[in-house]
PDB file of C-alpha atoms in Angstrom:
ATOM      1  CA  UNK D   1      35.305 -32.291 -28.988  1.00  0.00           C
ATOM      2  CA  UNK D   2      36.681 -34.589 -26.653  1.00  0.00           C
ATOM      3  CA  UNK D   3      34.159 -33.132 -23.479  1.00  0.00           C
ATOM      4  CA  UNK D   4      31.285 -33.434 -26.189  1.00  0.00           C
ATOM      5  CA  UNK D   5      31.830 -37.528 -26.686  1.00  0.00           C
ATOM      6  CA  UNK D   6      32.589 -38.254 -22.896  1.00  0.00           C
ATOM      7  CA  UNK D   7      29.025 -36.035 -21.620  1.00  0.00           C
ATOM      8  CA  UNK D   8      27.567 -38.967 -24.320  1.00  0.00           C
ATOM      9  CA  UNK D   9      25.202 -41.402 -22.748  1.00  0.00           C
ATOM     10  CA  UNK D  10      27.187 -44.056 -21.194  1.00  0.00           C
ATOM     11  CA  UNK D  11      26.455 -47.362 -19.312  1.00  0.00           C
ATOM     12  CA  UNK D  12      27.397 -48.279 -15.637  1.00  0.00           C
ATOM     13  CA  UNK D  13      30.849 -49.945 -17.030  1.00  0.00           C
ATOM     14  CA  UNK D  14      31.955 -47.258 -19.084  1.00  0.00           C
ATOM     15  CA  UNK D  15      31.498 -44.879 -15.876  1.00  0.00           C
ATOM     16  CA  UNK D  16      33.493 -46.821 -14.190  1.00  0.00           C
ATOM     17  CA  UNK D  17      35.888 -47.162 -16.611  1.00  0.00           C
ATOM     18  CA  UNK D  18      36.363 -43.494 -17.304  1.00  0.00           C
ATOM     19  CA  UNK D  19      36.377 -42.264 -14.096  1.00  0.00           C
ATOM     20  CA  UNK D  20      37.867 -45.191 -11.388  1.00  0.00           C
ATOM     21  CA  UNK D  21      41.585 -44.084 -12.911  1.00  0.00           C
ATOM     22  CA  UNK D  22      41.192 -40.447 -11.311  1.00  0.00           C
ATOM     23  CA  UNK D  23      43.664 -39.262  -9.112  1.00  0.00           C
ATOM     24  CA  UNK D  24      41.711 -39.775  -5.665  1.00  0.00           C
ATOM     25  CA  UNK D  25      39.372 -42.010  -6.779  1.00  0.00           C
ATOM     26  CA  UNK D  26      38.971 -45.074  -4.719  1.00  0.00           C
ATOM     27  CA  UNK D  27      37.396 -48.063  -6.908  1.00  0.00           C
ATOM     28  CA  UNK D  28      36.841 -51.479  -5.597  1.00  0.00           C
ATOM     29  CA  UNK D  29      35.667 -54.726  -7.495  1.00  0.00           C
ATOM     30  CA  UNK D  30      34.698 -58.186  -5.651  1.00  0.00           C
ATOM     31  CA  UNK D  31      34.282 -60.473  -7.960  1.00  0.00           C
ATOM     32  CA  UNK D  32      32.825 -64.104  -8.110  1.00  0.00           C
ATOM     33  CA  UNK D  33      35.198 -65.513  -6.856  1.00  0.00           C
ATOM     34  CA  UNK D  34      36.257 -63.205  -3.554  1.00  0.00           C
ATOM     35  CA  UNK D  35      32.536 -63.320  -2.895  1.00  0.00           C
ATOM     36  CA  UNK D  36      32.590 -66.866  -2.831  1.00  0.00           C
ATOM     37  CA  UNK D  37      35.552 -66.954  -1.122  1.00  0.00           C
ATOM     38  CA  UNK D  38      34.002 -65.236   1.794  1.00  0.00           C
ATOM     39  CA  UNK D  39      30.925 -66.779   1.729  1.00  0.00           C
ATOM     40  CA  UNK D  40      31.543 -69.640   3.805  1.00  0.00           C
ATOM     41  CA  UNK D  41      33.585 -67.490   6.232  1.00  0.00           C
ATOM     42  CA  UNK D  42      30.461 -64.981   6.821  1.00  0.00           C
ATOM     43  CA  UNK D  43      27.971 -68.192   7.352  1.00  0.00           C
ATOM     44  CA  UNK D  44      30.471 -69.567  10.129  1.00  0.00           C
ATOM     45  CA  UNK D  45      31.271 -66.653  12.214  1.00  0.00           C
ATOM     46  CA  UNK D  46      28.260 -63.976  11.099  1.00  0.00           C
ATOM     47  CA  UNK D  47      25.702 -63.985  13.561  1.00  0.00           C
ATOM     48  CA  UNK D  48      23.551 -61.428  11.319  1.00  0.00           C
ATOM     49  CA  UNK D  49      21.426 -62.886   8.959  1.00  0.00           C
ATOM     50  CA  UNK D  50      21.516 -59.520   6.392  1.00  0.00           C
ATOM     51  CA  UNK D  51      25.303 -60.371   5.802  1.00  0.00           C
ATOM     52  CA  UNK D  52      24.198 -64.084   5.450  1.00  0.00           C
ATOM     53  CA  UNK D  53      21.822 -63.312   2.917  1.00  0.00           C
ATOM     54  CA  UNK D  54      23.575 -60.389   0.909  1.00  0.00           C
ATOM     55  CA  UNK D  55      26.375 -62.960   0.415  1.00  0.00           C
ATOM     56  CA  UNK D  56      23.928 -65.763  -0.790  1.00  0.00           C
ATOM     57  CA  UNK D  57      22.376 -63.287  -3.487  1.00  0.00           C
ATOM     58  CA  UNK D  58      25.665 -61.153  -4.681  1.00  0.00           C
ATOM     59  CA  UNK D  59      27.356 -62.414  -7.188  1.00  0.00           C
ATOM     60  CA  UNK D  60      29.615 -59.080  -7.796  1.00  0.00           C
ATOM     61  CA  UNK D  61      30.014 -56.010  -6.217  1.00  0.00           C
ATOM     62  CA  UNK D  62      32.012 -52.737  -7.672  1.00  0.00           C
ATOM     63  CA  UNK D  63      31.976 -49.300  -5.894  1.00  0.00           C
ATOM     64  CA  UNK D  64      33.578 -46.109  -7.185  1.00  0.00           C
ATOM     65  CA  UNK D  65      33.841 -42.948  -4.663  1.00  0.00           C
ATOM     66  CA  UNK D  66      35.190 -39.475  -5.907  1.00  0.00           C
ATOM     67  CA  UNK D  67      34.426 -37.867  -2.669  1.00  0.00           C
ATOM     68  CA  UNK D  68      38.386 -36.887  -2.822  1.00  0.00           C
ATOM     69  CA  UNK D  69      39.073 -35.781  -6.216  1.00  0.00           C
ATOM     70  CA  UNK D  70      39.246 -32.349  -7.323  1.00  0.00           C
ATOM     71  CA  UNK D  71      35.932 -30.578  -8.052  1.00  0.00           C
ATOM     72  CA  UNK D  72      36.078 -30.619 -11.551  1.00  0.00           C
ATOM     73  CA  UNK D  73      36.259 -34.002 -12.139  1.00  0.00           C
ATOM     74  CA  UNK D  74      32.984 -34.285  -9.983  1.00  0.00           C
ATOM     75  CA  UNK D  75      31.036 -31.919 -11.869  1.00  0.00           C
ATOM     76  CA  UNK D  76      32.267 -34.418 -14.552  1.00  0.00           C
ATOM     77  CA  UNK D  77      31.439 -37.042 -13.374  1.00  0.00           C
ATOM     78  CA  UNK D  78      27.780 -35.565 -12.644  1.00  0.00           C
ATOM     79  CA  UNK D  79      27.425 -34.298 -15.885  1.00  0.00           C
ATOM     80  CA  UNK D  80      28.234 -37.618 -17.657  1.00  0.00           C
ATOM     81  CA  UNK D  81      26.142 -39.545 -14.828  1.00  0.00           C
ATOM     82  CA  UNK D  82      22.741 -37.528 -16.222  1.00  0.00           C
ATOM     83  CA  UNK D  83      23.624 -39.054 -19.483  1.00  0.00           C
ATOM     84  CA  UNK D  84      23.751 -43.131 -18.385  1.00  0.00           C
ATOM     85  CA  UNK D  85      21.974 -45.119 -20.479  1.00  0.00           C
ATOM     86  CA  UNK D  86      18.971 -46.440 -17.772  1.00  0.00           C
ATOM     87  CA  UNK D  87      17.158 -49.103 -20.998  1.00  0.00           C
ATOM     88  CA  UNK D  88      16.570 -52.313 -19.292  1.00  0.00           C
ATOM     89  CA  UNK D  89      16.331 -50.441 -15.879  1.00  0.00           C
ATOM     90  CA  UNK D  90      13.413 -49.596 -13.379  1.00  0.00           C
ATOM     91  CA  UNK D  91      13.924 -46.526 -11.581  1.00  0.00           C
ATOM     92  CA  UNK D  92      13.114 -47.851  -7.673  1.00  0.00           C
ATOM     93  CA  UNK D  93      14.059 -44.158  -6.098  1.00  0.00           C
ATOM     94  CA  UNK D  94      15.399 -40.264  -6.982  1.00  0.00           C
ATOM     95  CA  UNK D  95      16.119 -38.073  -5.127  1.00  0.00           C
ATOM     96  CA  UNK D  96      17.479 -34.075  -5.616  1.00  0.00           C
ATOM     97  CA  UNK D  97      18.178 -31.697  -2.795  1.00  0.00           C
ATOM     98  CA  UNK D  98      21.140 -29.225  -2.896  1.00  0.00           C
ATOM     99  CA  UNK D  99      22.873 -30.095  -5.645  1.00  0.00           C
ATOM    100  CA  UNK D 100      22.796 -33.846  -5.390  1.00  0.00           C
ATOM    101  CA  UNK D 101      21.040 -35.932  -6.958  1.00  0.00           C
ATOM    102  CA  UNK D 102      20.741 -39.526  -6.007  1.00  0.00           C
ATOM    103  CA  UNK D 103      18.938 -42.131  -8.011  1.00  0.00           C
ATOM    104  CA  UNK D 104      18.474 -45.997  -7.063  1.00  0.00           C
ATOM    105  CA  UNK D 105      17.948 -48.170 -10.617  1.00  0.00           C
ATOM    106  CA  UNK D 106      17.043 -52.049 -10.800  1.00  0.00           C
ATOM    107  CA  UNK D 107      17.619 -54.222 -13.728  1.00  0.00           C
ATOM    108  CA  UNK D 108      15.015 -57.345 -13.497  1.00  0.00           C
ATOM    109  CA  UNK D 109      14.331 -60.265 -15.040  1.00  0.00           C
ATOM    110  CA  UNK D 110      11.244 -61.558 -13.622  1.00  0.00           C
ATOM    111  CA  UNK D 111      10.456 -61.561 -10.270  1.00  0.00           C
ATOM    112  CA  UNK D 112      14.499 -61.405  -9.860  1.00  0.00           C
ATOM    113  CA  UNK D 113      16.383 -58.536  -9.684  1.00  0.00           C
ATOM    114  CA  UNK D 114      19.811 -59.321 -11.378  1.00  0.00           C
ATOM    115  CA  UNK D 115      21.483 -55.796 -10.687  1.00  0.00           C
ATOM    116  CA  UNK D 116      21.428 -52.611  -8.791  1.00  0.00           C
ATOM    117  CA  UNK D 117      22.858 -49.127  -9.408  1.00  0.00           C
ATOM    118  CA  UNK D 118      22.942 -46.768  -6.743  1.00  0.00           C
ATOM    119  CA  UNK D 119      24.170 -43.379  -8.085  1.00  0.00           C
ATOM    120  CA  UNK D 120      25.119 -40.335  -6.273  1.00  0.00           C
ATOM    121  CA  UNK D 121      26.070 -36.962  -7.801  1.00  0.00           C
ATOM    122  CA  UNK D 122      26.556 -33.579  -6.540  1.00  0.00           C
ATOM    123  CA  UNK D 123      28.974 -30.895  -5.562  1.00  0.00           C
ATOM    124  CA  UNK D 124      30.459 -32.695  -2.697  1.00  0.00           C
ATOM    125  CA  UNK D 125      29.663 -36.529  -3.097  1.00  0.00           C
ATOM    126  CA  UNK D 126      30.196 -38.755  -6.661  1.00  0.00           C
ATOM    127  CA  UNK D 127      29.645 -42.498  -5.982  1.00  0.00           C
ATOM    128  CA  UNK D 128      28.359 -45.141  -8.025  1.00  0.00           C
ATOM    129  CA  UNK D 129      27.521 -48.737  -6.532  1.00  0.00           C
ATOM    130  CA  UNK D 130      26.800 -51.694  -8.827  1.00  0.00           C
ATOM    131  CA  UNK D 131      25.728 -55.030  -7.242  1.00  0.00           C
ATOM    132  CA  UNK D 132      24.620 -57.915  -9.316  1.00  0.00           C
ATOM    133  CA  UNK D 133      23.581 -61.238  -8.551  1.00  0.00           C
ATOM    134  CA  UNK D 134      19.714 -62.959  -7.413  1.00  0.00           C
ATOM    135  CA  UNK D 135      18.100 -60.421  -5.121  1.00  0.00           C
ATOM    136  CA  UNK D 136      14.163 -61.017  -4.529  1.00  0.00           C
ATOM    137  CA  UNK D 137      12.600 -57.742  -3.519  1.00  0.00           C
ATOM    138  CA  UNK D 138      11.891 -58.536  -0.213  1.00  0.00           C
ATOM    139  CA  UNK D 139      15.871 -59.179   0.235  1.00  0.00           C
ATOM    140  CA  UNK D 140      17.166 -56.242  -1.609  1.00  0.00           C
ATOM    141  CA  UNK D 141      16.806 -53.518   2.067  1.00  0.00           C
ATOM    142  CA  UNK D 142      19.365 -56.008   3.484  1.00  0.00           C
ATOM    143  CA  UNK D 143      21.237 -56.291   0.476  1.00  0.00           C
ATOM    144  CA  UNK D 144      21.981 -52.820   0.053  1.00  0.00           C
ATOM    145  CA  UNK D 145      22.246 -51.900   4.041  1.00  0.00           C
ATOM    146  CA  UNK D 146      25.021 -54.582   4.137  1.00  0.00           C
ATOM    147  CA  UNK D 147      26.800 -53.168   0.879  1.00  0.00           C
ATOM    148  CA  UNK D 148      27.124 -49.411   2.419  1.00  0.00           C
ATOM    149  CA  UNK D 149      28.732 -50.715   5.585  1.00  0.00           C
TER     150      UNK D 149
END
């Protein structure tokens, strides 16, 4: 029974919730406030403008990796990851090749994107990468190139 409700459709939060406790599991969350903590540090001493303007559109960043954890709590994590609730999202990009699948979702309002899933899950590699904040399109390559560094 309890397997049944946790494979239930779930949003981006409750995957993190249920699976950033794991042993192994590394989860990190910059909030508001960190972010705008180092935003004036970045603008000083950054000479590249994609760090500039990832800073100036993130408003919160959380990442949860389960490249470490045991196997079964990957294929759980994949299993409950093809059940995330995507309403209110745009698919921008999927991909599946050897087990993994990897899917990039957008949340808009307007011409503004306001949030960003990327999603990975597959045998070997479980991530999920939330950014939210004021990303125009053509700013969201930088965006994202900055956040995997």
């Amino acid at each position: 029974m309890v397997a049944g409700v946790s494979a239930q459709a779930q949003t981006p939060g409750d995957l993190f919730q249920q699976f950033k406790g794991k042993k192994n599991a590394e989860y990190v969350h910059f909030g508001r406030l960190l972010i705008s903590v180092f935003r004036p540090i970045v603008n000083h001493q950054s000479d590249d403008p994609a760090a500039r303007t990832a800073l100036r559109c993130v408003r919160s960043l959380r990442t949860l990796d389960l490249e470490d954890c045991e196997p079964e709590v990957r294929k759980q994590f994949a299993k409950v990851a093809n059940g995330l609730k995507t309403k209110g999202y745009h698919e921008m990009a999927s991909s599946c090749s050897e087990g993994e699948q990897t899917r990039v979702l957008v949340r808009l309002k307007g011409d503004t994107i306001r949030e960003v899933l990327l999603l990975s899950a597959g045998d070997d590699d479980c991530s999920l990468v939330q950014i939210k904040g004021k990303v125009k399109p053509e700013d969201l390559e930088s965006v994202v190139d900055v956040m995997k560094k």
